[in-house]
Amino acid sequence: MSLSTIIHAGLTRPSRVLHGLVLMGGGARTAYQVGVLQALGAMLELGATPPPFPFQVLVGTSAGALNVAYLAGAATNGVRAFGELAHFWSRLRSSDVYELDVPRWVRFSRVLAAMSLWRNSRRDGAILDNMPLVDTLHHAVSLEGIEASLKSRAIEAVAVTASSYTSGVHWTFCHTARDGRQSPWNRPGRRAEFQPLTIEHLMASSAIPFLFPSTPLWVDGRREFFGDGSMRQISPLSPAMHLGAHKILVVGVGQPQRSGLVNGSNAVPSRGPNLGGIAGHAMASVFHDTLQADVEQAQRVTKTLQQLPREIASVLPYRSVEVLSIQPTQSLDALAQKYAHELPHSVRRALGGLGALKGGGGALASYLLFEPGFVQALIALGEQDAYARKEELLSFLMTVTA
């Protein structure tokens, strides 16, 4: 996080304290976020009338962007939006997200499996076809609801991130009720634009490299091709701060521990990793965000500001921002290994033919397992982790004077 981001945040003086929600990327693993938010909604919803939606600034990356867009479209329903998101995920299947057409015989030969996948990648620029996701998002995400949420001030801003294959720039696409009066930011390797969000923005943000094809978007008056927003994401908290958030809850889906998953133990392996282990590690590298470093830096700056004498702090052009981070307390790779059999038959045939589901194959499967068993296990883990930090979460959501 750069000092200029902190200064810009300090120059933003909204009329009320803004709570930000940042949801990181990770394919099917982002069902964990649904569990955290569903538990949070239950903590807040005590009476017959649902409390207002607790976050005013929503920022999402990759599949986290899909969650953010869904919530933005339902924010006028208050905290019940979290339960609605959970209901959406409970009905989701891999066939609603992607499809893979491969012959049945590819399971019997790694060479034939590789040739089949190579043919798909040459034709489409990716192994999987994510066109089913377009239809799913059109039915699930209410773009009109996003406009209503902004107009009613249920939320103040919503933003999604994507990475340009064309220029290498990491873009944040922001939408507010007053886009024409907003000033986009421009930092080395990072830029922002204010415009209404579309399904194409969501497809671009969630286009996992190698697995899903890129999506074209217009920026700076030209057409560029975009992929997953997790790539080249060096400052995940920056958009929420630029958009004026005073307090930021960030929910990631990173691994607490990955060692030993290749051979199922913590012992030093006698052989190198197999294809499943390498593929899982490569995918984890794509989604390896700088979240923890960004959180620690924001907390360090905040602590420093709070220790300054009041008369000095009052004249400085920046303010402190409170950040609370929640990530899984258990390995999602290991959890996915238990449900890898739920993958669509075509995907199991192709990846199984390559040997990519053996050993550490749970890591790769965890990004593609949009199936009930894994999704519900993730939601349950998210709820468990949220309730373990109930007092911390409720204290965080208390509005204080900025």
GROMACS .gro file of C-alpha atoms in nm:
model
  402
    1MET     CA    1   0.000   0.000   0.000
    2SER     CA    2   0.149   0.332  -0.108
    3LEU     CA    3   0.158   0.650   0.099
    4SER     CA    4  -0.031   0.827  -0.180
    5THR     CA    5  -0.321   0.586  -0.124
    6ILE     CA    6  -0.327   0.674   0.246
    7ILE     CA    7  -0.318   1.046   0.166
    8HIS     CA    8  -0.597   1.015  -0.092
    9ALA     CA    9  -0.809   0.828   0.161
   10GLY     CA   10  -0.752   1.106   0.409
   11LEU     CA   11  -0.873   1.367   0.163
   12THR     CA   12  -1.202   1.176   0.120
   13ARG     CA   13  -1.447   1.311   0.379
   14PRO     CA   14  -1.788   1.143   0.341
   15SER     CA   15  -2.081   1.247   0.556
   16ARG     CA   16  -2.088   0.913   0.740
   17VAL     CA   17  -1.852   0.640   0.846
   18LEU     CA   18  -1.821   0.394   0.558
   19HIS     CA   19  -1.765   0.023   0.612
   20GLY     CA   20  -1.590  -0.155   0.328
   21LEU     CA   21  -1.608  -0.521   0.228
   22VAL     CA   22  -1.325  -0.667   0.020
   23LEU     CA   23  -1.371  -1.020  -0.119
   24MET     CA   24  -1.066  -1.189  -0.270
   25GLY     CA   25  -1.060  -1.440  -0.557
   26GLY     CA   26  -1.026  -1.817  -0.568
   27GLY     CA   27  -1.284  -1.986  -0.791
   28ALA     CA   28  -1.513  -2.227  -0.605
   29ARG     CA   29  -1.317  -2.161  -0.286
   30THR     CA   30  -1.498  -1.827  -0.249
   31ALA     CA   31  -1.799  -2.017  -0.115
   32TYR     CA   32  -1.608  -1.977   0.213
   33GLN     CA   33  -1.689  -1.604   0.197
   34VAL     CA   34  -2.057  -1.689   0.177
   35GLY     CA   35  -2.035  -1.875   0.507
   36VAL     CA   36  -1.859  -1.586   0.680
   37LEU     CA   37  -2.120  -1.338   0.557
   38GLN     CA   38  -2.416  -1.563   0.630
   39ALA     CA   39  -2.296  -1.598   0.990
   40LEU     CA   40  -2.247  -1.222   1.009
   41GLY     CA   41  -2.602  -1.166   0.886
   42ALA     CA   42  -2.736  -1.402   1.152
   43MET     CA   43  -2.543  -1.213   1.420
   44LEU     CA   44  -2.701  -0.886   1.310
   45GLU     CA   45  -3.054  -1.001   1.231
   46LEU     CA   46  -3.231  -1.017   1.566
   47GLY     CA   47  -3.579  -0.884   1.491
   48ALA     CA   48  -3.847  -0.925   1.225
   49THR     CA   49  -3.721  -0.620   1.034
   50PRO     CA   50  -3.381  -0.683   0.878
   51PRO     CA   51  -3.110  -0.430   0.969
   52PRO     CA   52  -2.970  -0.223   0.682
   53PHE     CA   53  -2.690  -0.362   0.472
   54PRO     CA   54  -2.377  -0.312   0.686
   55PHE     CA   55  -2.124  -0.232   0.410
   56GLN     CA   56  -2.127   0.079   0.195
   57VAL     CA   57  -1.816   0.013  -0.017
   58LEU     CA   58  -1.795  -0.326  -0.193
   59VAL     CA   59  -1.480  -0.441  -0.373
   60GLY     CA   60  -1.434  -0.784  -0.532
   61THR     CA   61  -1.176  -0.979  -0.728
   62SER     CA   62  -1.234  -1.284  -0.951
   63ALA     CA   63  -1.510  -1.501  -0.801
   64GLY     CA   64  -1.511  -1.255  -0.511
   65ALA     CA   65  -1.628  -0.997  -0.768
   66LEU     CA   66  -1.927  -1.219  -0.848
   67ASN     CA   67  -2.018  -1.230  -0.479
   68VAL     CA   68  -1.978  -0.853  -0.450
   69ALA     CA   69  -2.197  -0.787  -0.755
   70TYR     CA   70  -2.470  -1.018  -0.623
   71LEU     CA   71  -2.466  -0.842  -0.285
   72ALA     CA   72  -2.470  -0.497  -0.445
   73GLY     CA   73  -2.781  -0.594  -0.638
   74ALA     CA   74  -2.957  -0.715  -0.323
   75ALA     CA   75  -2.832  -0.457  -0.070
   76THR     CA   76  -3.172  -0.287  -0.043
   77ASN     CA   77  -3.290  -0.606   0.131
   78GLY     CA   78  -3.056  -0.539   0.422
   79VAL     CA   79  -2.861  -0.822   0.584
   80ARG     CA   80  -3.095  -1.073   0.424
   81ALA     CA   81  -2.885  -1.025   0.111
   82PHE     CA   82  -2.630  -1.257   0.272
   83GLY     CA   83  -2.885  -1.538   0.302
   84GLU     CA   84  -2.992  -1.481  -0.058
   85LEU     CA   85  -2.631  -1.517  -0.170
   86ALA     CA   86  -2.605  -1.842   0.024
   87HIS     CA   87  -2.921  -1.970  -0.145
   88PHE     CA   88  -2.769  -1.888  -0.486
   89TRP     CA   89  -2.457  -2.088  -0.402
   90SER     CA   90  -2.664  -2.382  -0.273
   91ARG     CA   91  -2.817  -2.419  -0.621
   92LEU     CA   92  -2.491  -2.367  -0.811
   93ARG     CA   93  -2.329  -2.651  -1.004
   94SER     CA   94  -2.012  -2.671  -1.211
   95SER     CA   95  -2.230  -2.695  -1.523
   96ASP     CA   96  -2.360  -2.346  -1.438
   97VAL     CA   97  -2.004  -2.212  -1.456
   98TYR     CA   98  -1.815  -2.405  -1.725
   99GLU     CA   99  -1.817  -2.709  -1.949
  100LEU     CA  100  -1.555  -2.931  -2.107
  101ASP     CA  101  -1.620  -3.150  -2.408
  102VAL     CA  102  -1.373  -3.439  -2.425
  103PRO     CA  103  -1.411  -3.797  -2.550
  104ARG     CA  104  -1.453  -4.073  -2.294
  105TRP     CA  105  -1.135  -4.248  -2.403
  106VAL     CA  106  -0.904  -3.965  -2.289
  107ARG     CA  107  -0.900  -4.116  -1.939
  108PHE     CA  108  -0.690  -4.407  -2.067
  109SER     CA  109  -0.397  -4.208  -2.200
  110ARG     CA  110  -0.213  -3.901  -2.075
  111VAL     CA  111  -0.102  -3.828  -2.430
  112LEU     CA  112  -0.458  -3.834  -2.562
  113ALA     CA  113  -0.580  -3.628  -2.265
  114ALA     CA  114  -0.309  -3.369  -2.326
  115MET     CA  115  -0.390  -3.356  -2.698
  116SER     CA  116  -0.760  -3.306  -2.627
  117LEU     CA  117  -0.697  -3.021  -2.382
  118TRP     CA  118  -0.437  -2.868  -2.614
  119ARG     CA  119  -0.692  -2.865  -2.895
  120ASN     CA  120  -0.938  -2.678  -2.672
  121SER     CA  121  -0.675  -2.425  -2.564
  122ARG     CA  122  -0.564  -2.361  -2.924
  123ARG     CA  123  -0.923  -2.305  -3.033
  124ASP     CA  124  -1.050  -2.097  -2.739
  125GLY     CA  125  -0.739  -1.973  -2.562
  126ALA     CA  126  -0.840  -2.176  -2.257
  127ILE     CA  127  -0.912  -2.533  -2.150
  128LEU     CA  128  -1.269  -2.474  -2.034
  129ASP     CA  129  -1.569  -2.301  -2.188
  130ASN     CA  130  -1.718  -2.053  -1.938
  131MET     CA  131  -2.014  -1.946  -2.148
  132PRO     CA  132  -2.254  -2.113  -1.901
  133LEU     CA  133  -2.138  -1.855  -1.646
  134VAL     CA  134  -2.264  -1.573  -1.869
  135ASP     CA  135  -2.617  -1.710  -1.855
  136THR     CA  136  -2.589  -1.780  -1.481
  137LEU     CA  137  -2.480  -1.424  -1.405
  138HIS     CA  138  -2.751  -1.271  -1.622
  139HIS     CA  139  -3.010  -1.457  -1.414
  140ALA     CA  140  -2.843  -1.413  -1.072
  141VAL     CA  141  -2.691  -1.063  -1.066
  142SER     CA  142  -2.936  -0.775  -1.076
  143LEU     CA  143  -2.774  -0.482  -1.255
  144GLU     CA  144  -3.095  -0.285  -1.197
  145GLY     CA  145  -3.067  -0.377  -0.829
  146ILE     CA  146  -2.716  -0.232  -0.819
  147GLU     CA  147  -2.851   0.097  -0.953
  148ALA     CA  148  -3.131   0.093  -0.694
  149SER     CA  149  -2.885   0.022  -0.413
  150LEU     CA  150  -2.667   0.314  -0.517
  151LYS     CA  151  -2.960   0.551  -0.565
  152SER     CA  152  -3.106   0.468  -0.224
  153ARG     CA  153  -2.759   0.488  -0.065
  154ALA     CA  154  -2.786   0.134   0.065
  155ILE     CA  155  -2.432   0.127  -0.073
  156GLU     CA  156  -2.202   0.409  -0.184
  157ALA     CA  157  -1.976   0.227  -0.430
  158VAL     CA  158  -1.909  -0.112  -0.587
  159ALA     CA  159  -1.591  -0.208  -0.770
  160VAL     CA  160  -1.438  -0.512  -0.939
  161THR     CA  161  -1.082  -0.570  -1.055
  162ALA     CA  162  -0.936  -0.731  -1.366
  163SER     CA  163  -0.592  -0.765  -1.521
  164SER     CA  164  -0.522  -0.657  -1.879
  165TYR     CA  165  -0.332  -0.910  -2.090
  166THR     CA  166  -0.291  -0.633  -2.347
  167SER     CA  167  -0.117  -0.368  -2.137
  168GLY     CA  168  -0.029  -0.553  -1.815
  169VAL     CA  169  -0.218  -0.292  -1.612
  170HIS     CA  170  -0.437  -0.398  -1.318
  171TRP     CA  171  -0.769  -0.216  -1.354
  172THR     CA  172  -1.039  -0.142  -1.099
  173PHE     CA  173  -1.381  -0.068  -1.247
  174CYS     CA  174  -1.584   0.139  -1.002
  175HIS     CA  175  -1.949   0.238  -1.002
  176THR     CA  176  -2.119   0.498  -0.785
  177ALA     CA  177  -2.435   0.708  -0.813
  178ARG     CA  178  -2.213   0.995  -0.934
  179ASP     CA  179  -1.960   0.837  -1.169
  180GLY     CA  180  -1.915   1.154  -1.374
  181ARG     CA  181  -1.798   1.351  -1.070
  182GLN     CA  182  -1.547   1.094  -0.944
  183SER     CA  183  -1.172   1.120  -0.997
  184PRO     CA  184  -1.013   0.791  -1.106
  185TRP     CA  185  -0.669   0.709  -0.972
  186ASN     CA  186  -0.362   0.620  -1.172
  187ARG     CA  187  -0.068   0.446  -1.006
  188PRO     CA  188   0.220   0.247  -1.159
  189GLY     CA  189   0.061  -0.075  -1.285
  190ARG     CA  190  -0.278   0.014  -1.132
  191ARG     CA  191  -0.559   0.224  -1.274
  192ALA     CA  192  -0.926   0.290  -1.212
  193GLU     CA  193  -1.226   0.392  -1.416
  194PHE     CA  194  -1.577   0.493  -1.308
  195GLN     CA  195  -1.854   0.338  -1.517
  196PRO     CA  196  -2.164   0.120  -1.472
  197LEU     CA  197  -2.074  -0.244  -1.415
  198THR     CA  198  -2.176  -0.506  -1.668
  199ILE     CA  199  -2.170  -0.884  -1.689
  200GLU     CA  200  -1.862  -0.845  -1.911
  201HIS     CA  201  -1.675  -0.680  -1.621
  202LEU     CA  202  -1.758  -0.979  -1.403
  203MET     CA  203  -1.654  -1.227  -1.670
  204ALA     CA  204  -1.323  -1.045  -1.714
  205SER     CA  205  -1.251  -1.035  -1.342
  206SER     CA  206  -1.319  -1.408  -1.301
  207ALA     CA  207  -1.140  -1.536  -1.614
  208ILE     CA  208  -0.893  -1.774  -1.445
  209PRO     CA  209  -0.583  -1.792  -1.669
  210PHE     CA  210  -0.542  -2.109  -1.877
  211LEU     CA  211  -0.882  -2.237  -1.758
  212PHE     CA  212  -1.118  -1.962  -1.883
  213PRO     CA  213  -1.080  -1.744  -2.195
  214SER     CA  214  -1.007  -1.373  -2.172
  215THR     CA  215  -1.282  -1.111  -2.200
  216PRO     CA  216  -1.252  -0.790  -2.407
  217LEU     CA  217  -1.332  -0.454  -2.244
  218TRP     CA  218  -1.299  -0.096  -2.363
  219VAL     CA  219  -1.055   0.122  -2.166
  220ASP     CA  220  -0.892   0.448  -2.272
  221GLY     CA  221  -1.090   0.435  -2.594
  222ARG     CA  222  -0.943   0.103  -2.705
  223ARG     CA  223  -1.025  -0.265  -2.678
  224GLU     CA  224  -0.809  -0.466  -2.440
  225PHE     CA  225  -0.831  -0.829  -2.331
  226PHE     CA  226  -0.867  -0.902  -1.961
  227GLY     CA  227  -0.816  -1.196  -1.729
  228ASP     CA  228  -0.853  -1.276  -1.363
  229GLY     CA  229  -0.818  -0.981  -1.128
  230SER     CA  230  -0.604  -1.184  -0.890
  231MET     CA  231  -0.314  -1.157  -1.133
  232ARG     CA  232  -0.077  -0.865  -1.064
  233GLN     CA  233  -0.287  -0.758  -0.765
  234ILE     CA  234  -0.031  -0.581  -0.551
  235SER     CA  235  -0.259  -0.375  -0.327
  236PRO     CA  236  -0.599  -0.540  -0.270
  237LEU     CA  237  -0.709  -0.287  -0.004
  238SER     CA  238  -0.631   0.019  -0.214
  239PRO     CA  239  -0.965   0.043  -0.405
  240ALA     CA  240  -1.171   0.038  -0.085
  241MET     CA  241  -0.954   0.312   0.063
  242HIS     CA  242  -0.973   0.523  -0.253
  243LEU     CA  243  -1.352   0.488  -0.241
  244GLY     CA  244  -1.361   0.629   0.113
  245ALA     CA  245  -1.392   0.328   0.343
  246HIS     CA  246  -1.300   0.400   0.706
  247LYS     CA  247  -1.326   0.038   0.822
  248ILE     CA  248  -1.254  -0.257   0.592
  249LEU     CA  249  -1.349  -0.622   0.639
  250VAL     CA  250  -1.153  -0.839   0.397
  251VAL     CA  251  -1.233  -1.208   0.344
  252GLY     CA  252  -0.967  -1.411   0.167
  253VAL     CA  253  -0.950  -1.779   0.079
  254GLY     CA  254  -0.575  -1.831   0.112
  255GLN     CA  255  -0.411  -2.138   0.256
  256PRO     CA  256  -0.309  -2.153   0.620
  257GLN     CA  257  -0.079  -2.445   0.535
  258ARG     CA  258   0.004  -2.624   0.210
  259SER     CA  259   0.308  -2.837   0.298
  260GLY     CA  260   0.267  -3.211   0.289
  261LEU     CA  261  -0.038  -3.218   0.062
  262VAL     CA  262   0.151  -3.374  -0.223
  263ASN     CA  263   0.211  -3.700  -0.041
  264GLY     CA  264  -0.052  -3.669   0.232
  265SER     CA  265   0.187  -3.618   0.521
  266ASN     CA  266   0.437  -3.374   0.659
  267ALA     CA  267   0.725  -3.607   0.584
  268VAL     CA  268   0.987  -3.499   0.333
  269PRO     CA  269   0.881  -3.658   0.002
  270SER     CA  270   1.115  -3.908  -0.159
  271ARG     CA  271   1.005  -3.804  -0.509
  272GLY     CA  272   0.927  -3.474  -0.672
  273PRO     CA  273   0.567  -3.351  -0.704
  274ASN     CA  274   0.340  -3.511  -0.960
  275LEU     CA  275   0.137  -3.319  -1.217
  276GLY     CA  276  -0.148  -3.265  -0.970
  277GLY     CA  277   0.086  -3.110  -0.717
  278ILE     CA  278   0.251  -2.884  -0.976
  279ALA     CA  279  -0.084  -2.775  -1.124
  280GLY     CA  280  -0.220  -2.697  -0.778
  281HIS     CA  281   0.091  -2.500  -0.688
  282ALA     CA  282   0.072  -2.304  -1.015
  283MET     CA  283  -0.293  -2.219  -0.951
  284ALA     CA  284  -0.215  -2.115  -0.594
  285SER     CA  285   0.056  -1.887  -0.733
  286VAL     CA  286  -0.197  -1.715  -0.961
  287PHE     CA  287  -0.419  -1.651  -0.660
  288HIS     CA  288  -0.130  -1.569  -0.426
  289ASP     CA  289  -0.236  -1.222  -0.324
  290THR     CA  290  -0.048  -0.969  -0.116
  291LEU     CA  291  -0.340  -0.951   0.123
  292GLN     CA  292  -0.157  -1.022   0.447
  293ALA     CA  293   0.123  -0.778   0.369
  294ASP     CA  294  -0.129  -0.510   0.270
  295VAL     CA  295  -0.331  -0.567   0.588
  296GLU     CA  296  -0.022  -0.551   0.807
  297GLN     CA  297   0.095  -0.229   0.643
  298ALA     CA  298  -0.246  -0.064   0.682
  299GLN     CA  299  -0.261  -0.168   1.046
  300ARG     CA  300   0.093  -0.040   1.104
  301VAL     CA  301   0.014   0.301   0.952
  302THR     CA  302  -0.308   0.321   1.153
  303LYS     CA  303  -0.126   0.242   1.477
  304THR     CA  304   0.133   0.508   1.401
  305LEU     CA  305  -0.133   0.770   1.334
  306GLN     CA  306  -0.317   0.685   1.653
  307GLN     CA  307  -0.001   0.735   1.855
  308LEU     CA  308   0.056   1.089   1.722
  309PRO     CA  309  -0.046   1.386   1.936
  310ARG     CA  310  -0.400   1.491   1.851
  311GLU     CA  311  -0.296   1.842   1.740
  312ILE     CA  312  -0.052   1.694   1.489
  313ALA     CA  313  -0.282   1.421   1.361
  314SER     CA  314  -0.562   1.674   1.303
  315VAL     CA  315  -0.362   1.869   1.045
  316LEU     CA  316  -0.215   1.575   0.855
  317PRO     CA  317  -0.369   1.502   0.511
  318TYR     CA  318  -0.456   1.142   0.592
  319ARG     CA  319  -0.652   0.934   0.839
  320SER     CA  320  -0.634   0.591   0.993
  321VAL     CA  321  -0.828   0.301   0.845
  322GLU     CA  322  -0.928   0.003   1.056
  323VAL     CA  323  -0.882  -0.334   0.881
  324LEU     CA  324  -1.013  -0.674   0.990
  325SER     CA  325  -0.906  -0.982   0.792
  326ILE     CA  326  -1.064  -1.329   0.796
  327GLN     CA  327  -0.917  -1.630   0.616
  328PRO     CA  328  -0.979  -2.006   0.642
  329THR     CA  329  -0.841  -2.176   0.951
  330GLN     CA  330  -0.824  -2.510   0.768
  331SER     CA  331  -0.661  -2.620   0.444
  332LEU     CA  332  -0.903  -2.585   0.154
  333ASP     CA  333  -0.677  -2.807  -0.059
  334ALA     CA  334  -0.721  -3.093   0.187
  335LEU     CA  335  -1.094  -3.026   0.208
  336ALA     CA  336  -1.129  -3.037  -0.171
  337GLN     CA  337  -0.947  -3.370  -0.185
  338LYS     CA  338  -1.245  -3.526  -0.005
  339TYR     CA  339  -1.488  -3.402  -0.271
  340ALA     CA  340  -1.282  -3.429  -0.591
  341HIS     CA  341  -1.511  -3.715  -0.700
  342GLU     CA  342  -1.791  -3.456  -0.740
  343LEU     CA  343  -1.617  -3.292  -1.036
  344PRO     CA  344  -1.807  -3.326  -1.367
  345HIS     CA  345  -1.726  -3.653  -1.545
  346SER     CA  346  -1.563  -3.476  -1.840
  347VAL     CA  347  -1.329  -3.281  -1.614
  348ARG     CA  348  -1.245  -3.592  -1.411
  349ARG     CA  349  -1.170  -3.781  -1.733
  350ALA     CA  350  -0.941  -3.512  -1.869
  351LEU     CA  351  -0.758  -3.424  -1.549
  352GLY     CA  352  -0.751  -3.785  -1.438
  353GLY     CA  353  -0.598  -3.882  -1.771
  354LEU     CA  354  -0.319  -3.633  -1.703
  355GLY     CA  355  -0.274  -3.759  -1.349
  356ALA     CA  356  -0.366  -3.411  -1.222
  357LEU     CA  357  -0.609  -3.536  -0.958
  358LYS     CA  358  -0.362  -3.754  -0.772
  359GLY     CA  359  -0.150  -3.652  -0.477
  360GLY     CA  360  -0.195  -3.278  -0.444
  361GLY     CA  361  -0.476  -3.269  -0.699
  362GLY     CA  362  -0.712  -3.133  -0.437
  363ALA     CA  363  -0.547  -2.795  -0.482
  364LEU     CA  364  -0.645  -2.779  -0.850
  365ALA     CA  365  -0.988  -2.928  -0.786
  366SER     CA  366  -1.063  -2.666  -0.518
  367TYR     CA  367  -1.092  -2.392  -0.783
  368LEU     CA  368  -1.330  -2.593  -1.004
  369LEU     CA  369  -1.550  -2.772  -0.749
  370PHE     CA  370  -1.875  -2.577  -0.778
  371GLU     CA  371  -2.059  -2.879  -0.639
  372PRO     CA  372  -2.284  -2.918  -0.331
  373GLY     CA  373  -2.056  -3.122  -0.107
  374PHE     CA  374  -1.755  -2.893  -0.133
  375VAL     CA  375  -1.962  -2.572  -0.138
  376GLN     CA  376  -2.152  -2.665   0.179
  377ALA     CA  377  -1.830  -2.771   0.352
  378LEU     CA  378  -1.678  -2.432   0.268
  379ILE     CA  379  -1.985  -2.243   0.387
  380ALA     CA  380  -1.983  -2.439   0.713
  381LEU     CA  381  -1.615  -2.357   0.764
  382GLY     CA  382  -1.680  -1.989   0.694
  383GLU     CA  383  -1.962  -1.983   0.948
  384GLN     CA  384  -1.745  -2.159   1.204
  385ASP     CA  385  -1.457  -1.915   1.158
  386ALA     CA  386  -1.692  -1.616   1.176
  387TYR     CA  387  -1.862  -1.728   1.496
  388ALA     CA  388  -1.520  -1.789   1.652
  389ARG     CA  389  -1.460  -1.415   1.604
  390LYS     CA  390  -1.814  -1.296   1.677
  391GLU     CA  391  -1.725  -1.027   1.932
  392GLU     CA  392  -1.451  -0.893   1.706
  393LEU     CA  393  -1.683  -0.875   1.407
  394LEU     CA  394  -1.968  -0.705   1.594
  395SER     CA  395  -1.729  -0.454   1.749
  396PHE     CA  396  -1.586  -0.382   1.404
  397LEU     CA  397  -1.930  -0.304   1.261
  398MET     CA  398  -2.013  -0.053   1.535
  399THR     CA  399  -2.019   0.296   1.382
  400VAL     CA  400  -1.783   0.543   1.540
  401THR     CA  401  -1.707   0.906   1.472
  402ALA     CA  402  -1.453   0.938   1.194
   0.00000   0.00000   0.00000
